[in-house]
Short mmCIF file of N, CA and C in Angstrom, two decimals:
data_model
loop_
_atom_site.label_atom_id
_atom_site.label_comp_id
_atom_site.label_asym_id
_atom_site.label_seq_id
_atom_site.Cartn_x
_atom_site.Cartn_y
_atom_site.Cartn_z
N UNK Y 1455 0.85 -1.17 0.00
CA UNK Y 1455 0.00 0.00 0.00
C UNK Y 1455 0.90 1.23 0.00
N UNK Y 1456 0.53 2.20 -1.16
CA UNK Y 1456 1.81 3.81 -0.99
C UNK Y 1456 0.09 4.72 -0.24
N UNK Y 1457 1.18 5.74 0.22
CA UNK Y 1457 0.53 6.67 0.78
C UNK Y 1457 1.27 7.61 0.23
N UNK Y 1458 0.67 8.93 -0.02
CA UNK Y 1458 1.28 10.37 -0.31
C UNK Y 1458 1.26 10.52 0.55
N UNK Y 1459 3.10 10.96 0.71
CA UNK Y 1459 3.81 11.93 1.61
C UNK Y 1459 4.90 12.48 1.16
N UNK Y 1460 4.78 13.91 1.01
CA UNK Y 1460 5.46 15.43 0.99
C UNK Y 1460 5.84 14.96 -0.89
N UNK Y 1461 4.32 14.42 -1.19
CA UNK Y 1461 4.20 14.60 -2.82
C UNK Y 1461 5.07 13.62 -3.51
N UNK Y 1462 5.65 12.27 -2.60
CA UNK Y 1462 6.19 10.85 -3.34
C UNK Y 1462 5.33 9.87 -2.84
N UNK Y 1463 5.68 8.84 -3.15
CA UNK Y 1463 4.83 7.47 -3.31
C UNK Y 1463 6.04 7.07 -2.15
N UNK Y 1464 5.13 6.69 -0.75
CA UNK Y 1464 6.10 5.81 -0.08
C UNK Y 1464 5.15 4.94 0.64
N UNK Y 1465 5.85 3.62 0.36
CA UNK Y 1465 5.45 2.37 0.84
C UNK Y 1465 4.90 2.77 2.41
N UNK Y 1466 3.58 2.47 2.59
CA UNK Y 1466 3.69 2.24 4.32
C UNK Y 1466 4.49 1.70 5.35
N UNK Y 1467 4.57 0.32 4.70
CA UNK Y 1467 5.78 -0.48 4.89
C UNK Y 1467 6.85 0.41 5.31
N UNK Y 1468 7.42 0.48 4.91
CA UNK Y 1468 8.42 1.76 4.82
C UNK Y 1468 8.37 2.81 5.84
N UNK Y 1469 7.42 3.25 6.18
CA UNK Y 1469 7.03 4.22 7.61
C UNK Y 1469 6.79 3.46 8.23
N UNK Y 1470 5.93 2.15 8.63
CA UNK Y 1470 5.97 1.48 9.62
C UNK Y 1470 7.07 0.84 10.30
N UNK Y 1471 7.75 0.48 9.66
CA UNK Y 1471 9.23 -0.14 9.63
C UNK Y 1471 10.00 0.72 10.42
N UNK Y 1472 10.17 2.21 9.87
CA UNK Y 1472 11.06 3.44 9.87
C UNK Y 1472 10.12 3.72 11.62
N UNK Y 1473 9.16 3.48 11.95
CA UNK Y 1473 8.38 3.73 13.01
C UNK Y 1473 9.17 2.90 14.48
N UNK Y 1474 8.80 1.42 13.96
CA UNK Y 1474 9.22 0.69 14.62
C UNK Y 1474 10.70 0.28 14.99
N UNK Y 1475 11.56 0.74 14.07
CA UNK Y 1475 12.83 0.72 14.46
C UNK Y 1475 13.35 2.20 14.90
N UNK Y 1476 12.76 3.25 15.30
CA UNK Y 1476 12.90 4.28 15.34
C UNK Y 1476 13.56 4.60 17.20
N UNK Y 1477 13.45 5.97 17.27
CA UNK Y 1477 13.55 6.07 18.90
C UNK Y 1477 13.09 5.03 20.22
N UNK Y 1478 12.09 4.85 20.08
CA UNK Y 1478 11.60 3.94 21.21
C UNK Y 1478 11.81 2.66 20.40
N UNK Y 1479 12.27 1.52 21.62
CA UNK Y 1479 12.54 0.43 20.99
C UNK Y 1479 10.76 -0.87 21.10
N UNK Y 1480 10.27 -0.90 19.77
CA UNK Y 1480 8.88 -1.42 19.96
C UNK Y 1480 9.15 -2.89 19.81
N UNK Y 1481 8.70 -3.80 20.74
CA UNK Y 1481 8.89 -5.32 21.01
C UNK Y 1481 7.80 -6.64 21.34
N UNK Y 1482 7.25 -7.43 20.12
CA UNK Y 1482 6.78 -8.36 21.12
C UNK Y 1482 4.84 -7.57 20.50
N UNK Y 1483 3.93 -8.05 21.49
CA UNK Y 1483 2.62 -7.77 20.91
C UNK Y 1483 2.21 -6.05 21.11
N UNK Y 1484 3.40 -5.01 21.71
CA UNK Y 1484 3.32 -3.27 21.01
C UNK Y 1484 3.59 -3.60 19.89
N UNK Y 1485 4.62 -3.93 19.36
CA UNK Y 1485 5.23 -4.05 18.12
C UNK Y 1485 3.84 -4.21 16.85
N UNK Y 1486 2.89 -5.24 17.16
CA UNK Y 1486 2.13 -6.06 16.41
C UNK Y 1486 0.75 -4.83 16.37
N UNK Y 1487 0.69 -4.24 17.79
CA UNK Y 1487 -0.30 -3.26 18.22
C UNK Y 1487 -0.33 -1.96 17.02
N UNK Y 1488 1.12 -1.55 17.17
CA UNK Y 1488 1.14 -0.43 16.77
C UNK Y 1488 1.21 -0.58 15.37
N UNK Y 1489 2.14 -1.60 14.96
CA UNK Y 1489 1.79 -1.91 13.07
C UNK Y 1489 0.25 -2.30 12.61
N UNK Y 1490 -0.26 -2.78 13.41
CA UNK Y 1490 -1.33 -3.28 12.93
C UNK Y 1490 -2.55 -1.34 12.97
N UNK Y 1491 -1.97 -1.08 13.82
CA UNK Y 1491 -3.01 0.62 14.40
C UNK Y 1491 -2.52 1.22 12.85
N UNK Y 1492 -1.19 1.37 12.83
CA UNK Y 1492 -0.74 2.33 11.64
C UNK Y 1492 -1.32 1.78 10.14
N UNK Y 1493 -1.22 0.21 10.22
CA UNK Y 1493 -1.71 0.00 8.92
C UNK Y 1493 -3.37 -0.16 8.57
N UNK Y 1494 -4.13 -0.10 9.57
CA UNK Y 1494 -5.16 0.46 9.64
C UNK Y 1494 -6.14 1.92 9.20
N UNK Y 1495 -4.46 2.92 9.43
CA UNK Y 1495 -4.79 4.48 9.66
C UNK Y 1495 -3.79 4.76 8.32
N UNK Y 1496 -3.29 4.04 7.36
CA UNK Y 1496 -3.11 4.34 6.14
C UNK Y 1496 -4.01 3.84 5.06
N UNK Y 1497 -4.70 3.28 5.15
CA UNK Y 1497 -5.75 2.74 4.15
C UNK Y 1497 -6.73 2.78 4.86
N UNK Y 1498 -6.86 3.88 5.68
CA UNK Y 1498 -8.49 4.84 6.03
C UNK Y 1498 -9.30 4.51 4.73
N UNK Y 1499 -10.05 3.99 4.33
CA UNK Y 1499 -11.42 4.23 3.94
C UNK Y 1499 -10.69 3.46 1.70
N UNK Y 1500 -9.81 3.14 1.97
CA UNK Y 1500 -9.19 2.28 0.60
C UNK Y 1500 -9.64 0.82 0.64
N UNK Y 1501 -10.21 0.39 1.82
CA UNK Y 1501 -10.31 -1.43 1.55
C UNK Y 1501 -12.09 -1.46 2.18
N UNK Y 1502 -11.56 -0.83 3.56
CA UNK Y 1502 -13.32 -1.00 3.96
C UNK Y 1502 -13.86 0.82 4.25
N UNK Y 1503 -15.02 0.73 4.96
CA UNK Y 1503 -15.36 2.05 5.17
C UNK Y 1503 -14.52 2.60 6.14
N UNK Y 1504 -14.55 3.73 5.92
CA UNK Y 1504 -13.31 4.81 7.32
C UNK Y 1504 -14.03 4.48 8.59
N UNK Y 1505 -15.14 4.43 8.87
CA UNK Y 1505 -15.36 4.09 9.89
C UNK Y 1505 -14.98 2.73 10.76
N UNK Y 1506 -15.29 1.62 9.78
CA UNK Y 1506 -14.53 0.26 10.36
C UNK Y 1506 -12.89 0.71 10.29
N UNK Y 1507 -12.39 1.30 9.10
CA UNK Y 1507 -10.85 1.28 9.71
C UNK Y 1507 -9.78 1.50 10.62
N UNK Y 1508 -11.16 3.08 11.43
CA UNK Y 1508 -10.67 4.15 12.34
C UNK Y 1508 -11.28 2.72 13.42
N UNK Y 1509 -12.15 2.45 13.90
CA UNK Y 1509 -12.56 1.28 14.91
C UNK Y 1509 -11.28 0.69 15.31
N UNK Y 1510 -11.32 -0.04 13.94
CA UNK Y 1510 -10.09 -1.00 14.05
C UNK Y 1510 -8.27 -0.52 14.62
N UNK Y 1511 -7.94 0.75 14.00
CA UNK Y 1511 -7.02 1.30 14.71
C UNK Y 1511 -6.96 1.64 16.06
N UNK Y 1512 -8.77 2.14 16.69
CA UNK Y 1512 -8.40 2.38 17.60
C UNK Y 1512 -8.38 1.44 18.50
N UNK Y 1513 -8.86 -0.05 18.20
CA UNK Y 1513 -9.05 -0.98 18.73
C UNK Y 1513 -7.30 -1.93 19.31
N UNK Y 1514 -6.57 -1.22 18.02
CA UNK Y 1514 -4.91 -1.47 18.51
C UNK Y 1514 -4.24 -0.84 19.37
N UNK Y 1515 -4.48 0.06 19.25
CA UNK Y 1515 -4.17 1.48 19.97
C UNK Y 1515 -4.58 1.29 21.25
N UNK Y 1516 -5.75 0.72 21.60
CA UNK Y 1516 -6.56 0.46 22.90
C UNK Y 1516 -5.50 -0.63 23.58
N UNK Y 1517 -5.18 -1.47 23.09
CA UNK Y 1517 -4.47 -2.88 23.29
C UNK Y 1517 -2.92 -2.42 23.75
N UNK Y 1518 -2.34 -1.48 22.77
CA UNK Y 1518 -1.24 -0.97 22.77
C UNK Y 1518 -1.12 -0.18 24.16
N UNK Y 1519 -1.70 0.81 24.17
CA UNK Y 1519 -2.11 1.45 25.97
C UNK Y 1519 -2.59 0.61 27.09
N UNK Y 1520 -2.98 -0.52 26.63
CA UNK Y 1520 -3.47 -1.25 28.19
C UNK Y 1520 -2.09 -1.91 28.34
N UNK Y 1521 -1.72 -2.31 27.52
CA UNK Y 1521 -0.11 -3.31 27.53
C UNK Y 1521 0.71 -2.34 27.85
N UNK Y 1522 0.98 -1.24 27.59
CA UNK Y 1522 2.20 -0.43 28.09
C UNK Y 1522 1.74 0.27 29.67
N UNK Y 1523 0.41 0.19 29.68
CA UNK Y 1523 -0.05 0.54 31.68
C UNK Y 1523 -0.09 -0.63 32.27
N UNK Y 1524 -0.32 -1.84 31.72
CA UNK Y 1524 -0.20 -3.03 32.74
C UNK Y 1524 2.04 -3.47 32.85
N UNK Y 1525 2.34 -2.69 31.69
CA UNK Y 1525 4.11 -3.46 32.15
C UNK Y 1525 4.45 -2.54 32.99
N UNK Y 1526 3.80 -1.26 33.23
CA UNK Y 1526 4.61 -0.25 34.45
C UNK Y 1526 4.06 -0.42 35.32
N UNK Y 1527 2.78 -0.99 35.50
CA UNK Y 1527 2.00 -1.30 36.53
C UNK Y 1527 2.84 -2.77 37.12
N UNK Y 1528 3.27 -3.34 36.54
CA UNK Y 1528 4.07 -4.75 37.02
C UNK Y 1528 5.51 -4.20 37.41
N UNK Y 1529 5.89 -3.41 36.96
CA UNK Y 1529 7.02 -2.77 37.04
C UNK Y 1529 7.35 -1.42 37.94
N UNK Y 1530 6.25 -1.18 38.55
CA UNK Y 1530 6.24 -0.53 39.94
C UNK Y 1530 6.23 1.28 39.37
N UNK Y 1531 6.23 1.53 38.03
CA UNK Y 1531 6.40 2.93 37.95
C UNK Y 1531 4.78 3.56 37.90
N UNK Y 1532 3.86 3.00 37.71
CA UNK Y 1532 2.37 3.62 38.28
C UNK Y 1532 1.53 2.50 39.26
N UNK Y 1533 0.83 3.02 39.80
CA UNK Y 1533 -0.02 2.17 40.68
C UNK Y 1533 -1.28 2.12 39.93
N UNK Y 1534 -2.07 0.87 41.31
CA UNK Y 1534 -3.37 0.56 40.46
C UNK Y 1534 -4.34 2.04 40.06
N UNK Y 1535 -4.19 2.88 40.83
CA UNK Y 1535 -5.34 3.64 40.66
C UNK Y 1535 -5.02 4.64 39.04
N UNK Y 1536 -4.08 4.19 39.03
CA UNK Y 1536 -3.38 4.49 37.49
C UNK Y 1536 -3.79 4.14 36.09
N UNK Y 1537 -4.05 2.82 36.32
CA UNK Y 1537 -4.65 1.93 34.80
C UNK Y 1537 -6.02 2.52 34.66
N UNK Y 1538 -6.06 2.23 33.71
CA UNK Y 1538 -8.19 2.71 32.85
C UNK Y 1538 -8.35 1.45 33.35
N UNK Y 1539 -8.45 0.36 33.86
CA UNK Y 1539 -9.27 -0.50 34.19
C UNK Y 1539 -8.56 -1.14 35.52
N UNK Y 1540 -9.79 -1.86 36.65
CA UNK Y 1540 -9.76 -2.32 37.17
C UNK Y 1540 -8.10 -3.74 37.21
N UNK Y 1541 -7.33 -3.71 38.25
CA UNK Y 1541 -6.32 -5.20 37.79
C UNK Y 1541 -7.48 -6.05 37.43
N UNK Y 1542 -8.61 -6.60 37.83
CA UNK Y 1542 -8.85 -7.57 37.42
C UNK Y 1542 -9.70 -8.18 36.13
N UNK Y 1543 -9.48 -6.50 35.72
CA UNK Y 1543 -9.47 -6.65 34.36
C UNK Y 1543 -8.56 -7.06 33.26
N UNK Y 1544 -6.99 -6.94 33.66
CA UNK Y 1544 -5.74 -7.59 33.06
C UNK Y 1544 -5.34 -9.08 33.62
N UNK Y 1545 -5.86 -9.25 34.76
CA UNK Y 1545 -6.08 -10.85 34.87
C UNK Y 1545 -6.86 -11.75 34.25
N UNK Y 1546 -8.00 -10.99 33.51
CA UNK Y 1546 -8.50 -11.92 32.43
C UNK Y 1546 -7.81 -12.65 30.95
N UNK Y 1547 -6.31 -12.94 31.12
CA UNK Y 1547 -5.58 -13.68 30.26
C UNK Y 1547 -5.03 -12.50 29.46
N UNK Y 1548 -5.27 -11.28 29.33
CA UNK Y 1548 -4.89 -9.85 28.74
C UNK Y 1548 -3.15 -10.27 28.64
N UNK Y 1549 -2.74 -10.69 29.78
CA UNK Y 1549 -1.36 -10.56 29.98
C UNK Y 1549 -0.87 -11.71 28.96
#
């Protein structure tokens, strides 16, 4: 899939890639979260309607934020009253 950007044809691929190997090091099911969010939010409204696509991104994106508040939450840098959901909502196999 190309997307116009700054008026060339560049592979998504190519920004996702350039994403994921970028500053923050992305690993493991972020990694899968956030490629899957981005390739969602480049073919906005090219395969299905924009509305299922935007869903679907934000549905990674959702996954991507509960996984990065439940590893600091295991990792002592926020507490429970911290996460958008209940712990025993990430004990439902989430982890």
């Amino acid at each position: 899939m190309q997307c116009q950007c700054a008026e060339q044809n560049i592979e998504s691929l190519d920004i996702i890639k350039a994403i994921l190997e970028g500053g923050r090091t992305w690993a493991g099911m972020q990694a899968v979260f956030m490629a899957n969010a981005l390739k969602y939010l480049f073919r906005l409204g090219k395969k299905d309607s924009m509305k299922q696509d935007l869903q679907k991104a934000i549905k990674y994106m959702t996954w991507l934020l509960e996984d990065i508040e439940w590893k600091e939450y295991e990792s002592g840098k926020i507490s429970s009253k911290d996460l958008s959901h209940p712990v025993s909502y990430y004990d439902r196999g989430y982890k």
